[in-house]
Coordinates of C-alpha atoms and ligand atoms in Angstrom, one line a residue:
M78 CA 94.3 -35.6 -3.5
F79 CA 91.5 -34.0 -4.0
P80 CA 89.5 -34.1 -0.4
Q81 CA 86.9 -36.6 -0.2
R82 CA 83.3 -35.4 2.4
R83 CA 82.4 -37.7 4.4
L84 CA 79.3 -37.3 5.2
R85 CA 77.9 -40.4 6.8
R86 CA 79.8 -39.5 9.7
L87 CA 77.0 -38.2 11.3
R88 CA 74.4 -40.9 9.2
R89 CA 76.0 -43.4 11.9
T90 CA 73.6 -44.2 15.0
P91 CA 70.3 -43.2 16.0
A92 CA 71.5 -41.1 18.3
L93 CA 74.0 -39.2 16.2
R94 CA 71.2 -38.7 13.7
R95 CA 68.9 -37.6 16.3
M96 CA 71.0 -35.0 17.2
V97 CA 71.2 -33.5 13.9
A98 CA 67.9 -34.0 12.6
E99 CA 67.0 -30.4 11.3
T100 CA 62.4 -31.7 11.5
V101 CA 60.9 -33.0 14.0
L102 CA 57.8 -33.3 13.6
T103 CA 56.0 -33.3 17.1
P104 CA 52.3 -33.4 18.4
D105 CA 51.3 -29.5 18.9
D106 CA 52.1 -29.1 15.1
L107 CA 48.9 -31.0 14.6
I108 CA 45.1 -30.3 13.9
A109 CA 43.2 -32.8 13.4
P110 CA 40.0 -32.6 11.8
L111 CA 36.6 -34.5 13.2
F112 CA 33.2 -35.0 11.4
V113 CA 30.3 -34.6 13.0
R114 CA 26.8 -35.4 11.9
E115 CA 23.7 -34.5 13.2
G116 CA 21.4 -37.0 14.5
V117 CA 23.2 -40.7 15.0
R118 CA 23.2 -42.0 18.1
D119 CA 26.9 -44.3 16.9
P120 CA 29.7 -43.1 15.6
Q121 CA 29.6 -44.0 11.5
A122 CA 32.0 -45.6 9.2
I123 CA 33.5 -43.6 6.4
A124 CA 35.0 -46.1 3.4
S125 CA 37.1 -44.9 2.3
L126 CA 39.2 -43.2 5.0
P127 CA 39.8 -45.6 6.9
G128 CA 39.6 -44.9 10.2
V129 CA 38.2 -42.3 10.7
V130 CA 34.4 -41.4 12.0
Q131 CA 31.6 -39.1 11.5
H132 CA 31.5 -38.7 15.1
S133 CA 28.2 -38.5 17.6
L134 CA 27.9 -36.3 19.6
D135 CA 29.0 -38.3 22.5
S136 CA 31.7 -40.1 20.7
L137 CA 33.3 -36.7 19.6
R138 CA 33.5 -35.5 22.6
A139 CA 34.9 -39.1 24.7
E140 CA 37.4 -38.4 21.0
V141 CA 38.5 -34.8 21.9
G142 CA 39.0 -35.8 25.5
E143 CA 42.1 -38.6 24.3
L144 CA 43.4 -36.2 21.2
I145 CA 44.0 -34.0 24.2
S146 CA 45.6 -36.6 26.8
L147 CA 47.7 -37.6 23.4
G148 CA 48.8 -34.0 23.4
I149 CA 47.3 -33.0 20.0
P150 CA 46.6 -28.8 20.6
A151 CA 43.9 -27.9 17.8
V152 CA 40.5 -29.8 16.4
I153 CA 38.8 -28.6 13.8
V154 CA 34.8 -29.5 13.3
F155 CA 33.4 -30.1 10.1
G156 CA 29.6 -30.6 10.4
V157 CA 27.2 -33.0 8.4
P158 CA 23.8 -32.1 8.8
E159 CA 19.9 -33.6 8.8
H160 CA 19.1 -31.3 6.4
K161 CA 20.5 -29.3 2.8
D162 CA 19.1 -26.6 1.6
A163 CA 20.1 -24.4 -1.6
E164 CA 21.3 -21.3 1.0
G165 CA 22.8 -24.1 3.6
T166 CA 20.8 -23.1 6.3
G167 CA 22.6 -25.4 8.5
A168 CA 25.9 -24.1 8.2
S169 CA 25.2 -20.3 10.1
D170 CA 21.6 -21.8 12.2
P171 CA 22.4 -21.3 15.5
D172 CA 21.0 -24.9 16.7
G173 CA 23.4 -26.6 13.6
I174 CA 25.2 -29.5 14.6
V175 CA 28.8 -28.3 14.3
Q176 CA 27.2 -24.8 16.7
V177 CA 26.0 -27.6 18.9
A178 CA 29.2 -29.6 18.6
L179 CA 31.3 -26.4 19.5
R180 CA 29.0 -25.2 23.1
D181 CA 29.9 -28.7 24.0
L182 CA 33.4 -29.4 23.9
R183 CA 34.0 -25.9 25.0
D184 CA 31.5 -26.2 28.1
T185 CA 33.3 -29.7 28.5
Y186 CA 37.0 -29.0 28.4
G187 CA 37.3 -25.3 28.9
D188 CA 40.2 -23.5 27.4
A189 CA 42.1 -26.9 26.8
V190 CA 41.5 -27.6 23.0
V191 CA 42.1 -24.7 20.6
L192 CA 38.3 -24.9 18.8
I193 CA 39.1 -24.5 15.0
A194 CA 35.7 -24.7 12.2
D195 CA 35.3 -24.7 9.1
L196 CA 33.9 -21.7 7.9
C197 CA 31.8 -22.7 4.1
L198 CA 28.8 -23.4 2.9
D199 CA 28.9 -27.3 0.7
E200 CA 28.4 -29.7 4.0
Y201 CA 24.9 -27.3 4.3
T202 CA 24.2 -26.9 0.1
D203 CA 21.6 -29.3 -1.5
H204 CA 23.6 -28.5 -4.8
G205 CA 27.6 -29.4 -2.5
H206 CA 28.6 -25.7 -3.9
C207 CA 30.7 -23.5 -1.6
G208 CA 28.9 -20.8 -1.8
L209 CA 25.5 -19.2 -3.4
L210 CA 24.2 -19.7 -7.1
T211 CA 23.4 -17.3 -9.2
P212 CA 19.9 -18.4 -11.1
S213 CA 22.3 -18.9 -14.3
G214 CA 24.1 -21.6 -12.0
L215 CA 27.2 -19.8 -10.9
V216 CA 28.3 -19.4 -7.1
D217 CA 28.0 -15.7 -6.0
N218 CA 31.2 -13.9 -4.6
D219 CA 29.4 -11.3 -2.5
A220 CA 26.0 -12.9 -1.5
T221 CA 27.8 -15.7 -0.7
L222 CA 30.4 -13.4 1.6
D223 CA 27.1 -12.4 3.2
R224 CA 26.5 -15.8 4.4
Y225 CA 30.2 -16.8 5.7
A226 CA 29.4 -13.4 7.2
E227 CA 26.8 -15.2 9.6
V228 CA 28.7 -18.2 9.5
A229 CA 30.7 -16.7 11.4
I230 CA 28.6 -15.1 14.0
A231 CA 27.4 -18.2 15.2
Q232 CA 30.6 -20.2 15.1
A233 CA 31.3 -17.5 17.4
E234 CA 28.6 -17.5 19.6
A235 CA 29.1 -21.2 20.1
G236 CA 32.9 -20.4 21.2
V237 CA 35.0 -21.1 18.4
D238 CA 38.9 -19.2 18.9
I239 CA 39.8 -19.5 15.1
V240 CA 37.0 -19.4 12.0
A241 CA 38.4 -22.1 9.0
P242 CA 37.4 -20.3 6.0
S243 CA 37.7 -22.8 3.2
G244 CA 35.2 -21.6 -0.1
M245 CA 38.1 -19.5 -1.9
M246 CA 35.5 -16.7 -3.2
D247 CA 37.8 -13.1 -3.6
G248 CA 37.2 -10.7 0.2
Q249 CA 35.7 -14.1 2.2
V250 CA 38.9 -12.9 5.1
A251 CA 37.4 -9.2 5.2
A252 CA 34.2 -9.9 4.8
I253 CA 34.2 -12.2 8.2
R254 CA 36.8 -9.5 10.0
D255 CA 34.5 -7.2 9.8
A256 CA 31.1 -9.1 11.0
L257 CA 33.8 -10.3 13.8
D258 CA 34.7 -6.9 15.2
E259 CA 31.4 -5.5 14.4
E260 CA 29.4 -7.5 16.5
E261 CA 32.6 -8.1 19.3
Y262 CA 34.2 -11.1 18.5
G263 CA 37.6 -9.4 17.9
E264 CA 39.3 -12.9 20.1
V265 CA 37.9 -15.0 17.7
A266 CA 41.2 -15.5 14.5
I267 CA 40.9 -16.6 11.1
M268 CA 42.8 -19.5 9.7
A269 CA 42.8 -18.7 6.3
Y270 CA 42.6 -21.8 4.0
A271 CA 44.9 -18.2 1.5
A272 CA 46.1 -20.8 -1.4
K273 CA 43.4 -23.9 -1.9
Y274 CA 43.4 -26.1 -5.3
A275 CA 40.5 -27.3 -7.0
S276 CA 42.4 -31.5 -6.0
G277 CA 41.4 -34.5 -7.0
L278 CA 42.3 -35.4 -4.1
Y279 CA 38.5 -34.4 -2.0
G280 CA 37.1 -37.5 -3.0
P281 CA 37.2 -39.3 0.4
F282 CA 36.2 -36.1 2.6
R283 CA 33.3 -35.6 0.3
D284 CA 32.2 -39.2 1.5
A285 CA 32.8 -38.0 5.2
V286 CA 30.4 -35.1 4.9
D287 CA 27.7 -36.7 2.1
V288 CA 29.2 -34.4 -0.2
E289 CA 28.2 -34.3 -3.8
I290 CA 28.3 -31.5 -6.6
A291 CA 25.5 -30.8 -8.9
G292 CA 24.8 -32.0 -11.7
G293 CA 28.6 -34.0 -11.9
G294 CA 30.1 -30.3 -11.6
D295 CA 33.5 -29.4 -9.8
R296 CA 35.4 -26.4 -8.3
K297 CA 37.4 -25.1 -10.6
A298 CA 35.1 -21.6 -11.8
Y299 CA 36.9 -20.3 -7.5
Q300 CA 39.9 -23.5 -6.7
Q301 CA 43.1 -22.6 -7.9
D302 CA 44.6 -24.3 -10.6
F303 CA 47.0 -26.6 -10.8
R304 CA 49.3 -25.4 -12.6
N305 CA 49.8 -22.5 -11.3
A306 CA 52.2 -21.2 -8.4
R307 CA 52.5 -17.7 -9.1
E308 CA 48.7 -17.3 -8.3
S309 CA 49.1 -19.0 -4.8
L310 CA 51.5 -16.2 -3.2
E311 CA 49.1 -13.2 -5.0
E312 CA 45.3 -14.5 -3.0
V313 CA 48.2 -15.9 0.4
R314 CA 48.6 -11.9 0.7
A315 CA 45.7 -10.7 0.3
D316 CA 44.4 -12.6 2.5
V317 CA 47.2 -11.5 4.8
V318 CA 46.2 -7.9 3.5
E319 CA 42.4 -8.5 4.5
G320 CA 43.2 -9.0 8.1
A321 CA 43.9 -13.4 8.3
D322 CA 45.8 -14.4 11.5
I323 CA 47.1 -18.1 10.2
L324 CA 47.7 -19.2 7.1
M325 CA 47.2 -22.3 4.9
V326 CA 48.2 -24.1 1.7
K327 CA 46.1 -26.9 0.3
P328 CA 46.6 -29.9 -0.2
A329 CA 49.7 -30.0 1.8
V330 CA 52.4 -33.6 -0.4
T331 CA 51.7 -31.9 -4.4
Y332 CA 51.9 -28.0 -2.9
L333 CA 55.2 -28.7 -1.8
D334 CA 57.1 -25.7 -3.9
I335 CA 54.0 -23.8 -2.4
I336 CA 54.7 -24.1 1.0
A337 CA 57.9 -23.4 0.9
R338 CA 57.7 -20.1 -0.8
V339 CA 54.7 -18.6 1.2
R340 CA 57.3 -19.3 4.0
A341 CA 59.6 -18.0 2.6
E342 CA 57.7 -14.6 1.9
H343 CA 55.4 -14.4 4.9
D344 CA 56.0 -14.7 8.3
L345 CA 52.5 -15.4 9.6
P346 CA 52.7 -18.8 11.5
L347 CA 51.8 -20.9 8.3
A348 CA 49.8 -24.7 7.7
A349 CA 48.8 -27.2 5.4
Y350 CA 46.1 -29.6 4.7
H351 CA 47.4 -33.2 4.3
V352 CA 43.5 -34.2 2.9
S353 CA 41.1 -36.7 2.7
G354 CA 43.1 -38.0 -0.4
E355 CA 46.5 -37.8 0.8
Y356 CA 45.2 -40.3 3.7
A357 CA 43.4 -42.8 1.6
M358 CA 46.6 -43.3 -0.4
V359 CA 49.2 -44.2 2.0
K360 CA 46.3 -46.3 4.5
A361 CA 45.1 -48.1 0.7
A362 CA 49.0 -49.2 0.2
A363 CA 49.7 -50.2 3.3
A364 CA 46.5 -52.1 3.9
N365 CA 47.9 -53.7 1.4
G366 CA 50.9 -54.6 2.3
W367 CA 52.5 -52.2 -0.7
I368 CA 54.3 -49.3 2.5
D369 CA 54.5 -49.4 5.9
G370 CA 51.4 -46.3 6.3
D371 CA 53.7 -45.8 9.4
L372 CA 56.8 -45.1 7.9
V373 CA 54.7 -42.8 5.5
A374 CA 52.4 -41.5 6.9
L375 CA 55.6 -39.7 9.2
E376 CA 58.0 -39.5 6.2
Q377 CA 55.3 -37.2 4.7
L378 CA 54.2 -35.2 7.3
T379 CA 57.6 -34.0 8.5
A380 CA 58.3 -32.5 4.8
V381 CA 55.6 -30.5 4.7
K382 CA 57.2 -29.4 8.4
R383 CA 60.7 -29.6 6.5
A384 CA 59.1 -27.2 3.7
G385 CA 57.9 -24.4 6.0
A386 CA 54.4 -25.8 7.0
D387 CA 54.7 -24.5 11.0
L388 CA 51.4 -26.6 11.4
I389 CA 49.7 -29.6 9.3
L390 CA 45.9 -30.2 10.1
T391 CA 45.7 -34.4 9.6
Y392 CA 44.1 -37.4 9.7
F393 CA 47.2 -38.6 10.7
A394 CA 46.8 -37.0 13.7
R395 CA 46.2 -39.2 17.0
E396 CA 47.9 -41.9 14.7
I397 CA 51.4 -39.5 14.6
A398 CA 50.6 -38.9 18.4
E399 CA 50.9 -42.1 19.1
V400 CA 53.7 -43.1 17.6
L401 CA 55.6 -40.2 18.5
T402 CA 54.6 -40.5 22.2
Ligands
LIG195 C1 35.5 -27.6 2.0 C2 36.5 -28.5 2.1 C3 36.4 -28.9 1.8 C4 37.7 -30.4 2.3 C5 37.8 -28.8 3.4 N1 36.7 -28.0 3.8 C6 35.7 -29.2 0.0 C7 36.6 -28.9 -1.1 O1 36.9 -28.6 -1.2 O2 35.5 -29.2 -1.5 C8 39.2 -30.9 1.7 C9 39.5 -31.3 2.7 C10 39.8 -32.9 2.7 O3 40.2 -33.3 1.5 O4 40.3 -33.8 3.5 N2 34.0 -27.3 3.5

């Protein structure tokens, strides 16, 4: 008789399933994205990101304390400045909101938490682009690199552990590494948004940081085209050569193939960003009672890890850590 394979035996009980589980998500895998808004006394709700807020300095400090006690090792901080201008001055101002927040968190928690800062200009520019514009309105790659170097130094002075350049300028990792080393911040690491797609899934994030791209524009001239996969491997190789310490793929669930291919080719730590739209879709469907939100969140984040990510940036960090602990 043809032997019938019996693969269900090990699925019979929860203990058997636990014993053979190949992928286990833990709070150690999670990085919590946090927004801090200049000039507010109380946290402000974000309609398209239920459960996520624009923090005040006080509420940010409290939130980070709770994340530490839940076992989450790291946070990535995004600033919402009061004033925006063409150069995104607030991004590199020593008194800019992210620098103030980083100093505060470092003073309060020491090395108990890894402090990461998103390194970009879009939250700080009045035109909403990730770089400086030429007179004709294009994003000027090399002029932007000089600004990124200034932002990196300001974040390093404020006590950041890791800077995370997200603007997709060519050469940004090398420019930032050079600037940090020159100012003797050799210990500050770089988590490179290495493969970052021009995605429709960033909408709620732009609400969170009050960003509107001028003239109804988009970022397709610097972020990647979702029809391409091999291009991501070139982007990642460039960042490895330029000195990235951690690689990142973004978004996550629609790019599991990219995560798997980067994992197969590289041995540096690999992060994936489960972005605002991915979170909002789960929240909205769960609020309608159409799916079990906790279950789908766990399924999606476990899939991201299964595909090869070591670290996941996710707005579910706190909720998932609560479920896991
Ligand atoms: C750029 C940046 C963006 C996100 C992270 N860093 C926005 C963009 O590229 O337009 C999006 C994150 C998310 O959607 O959760 N500073």
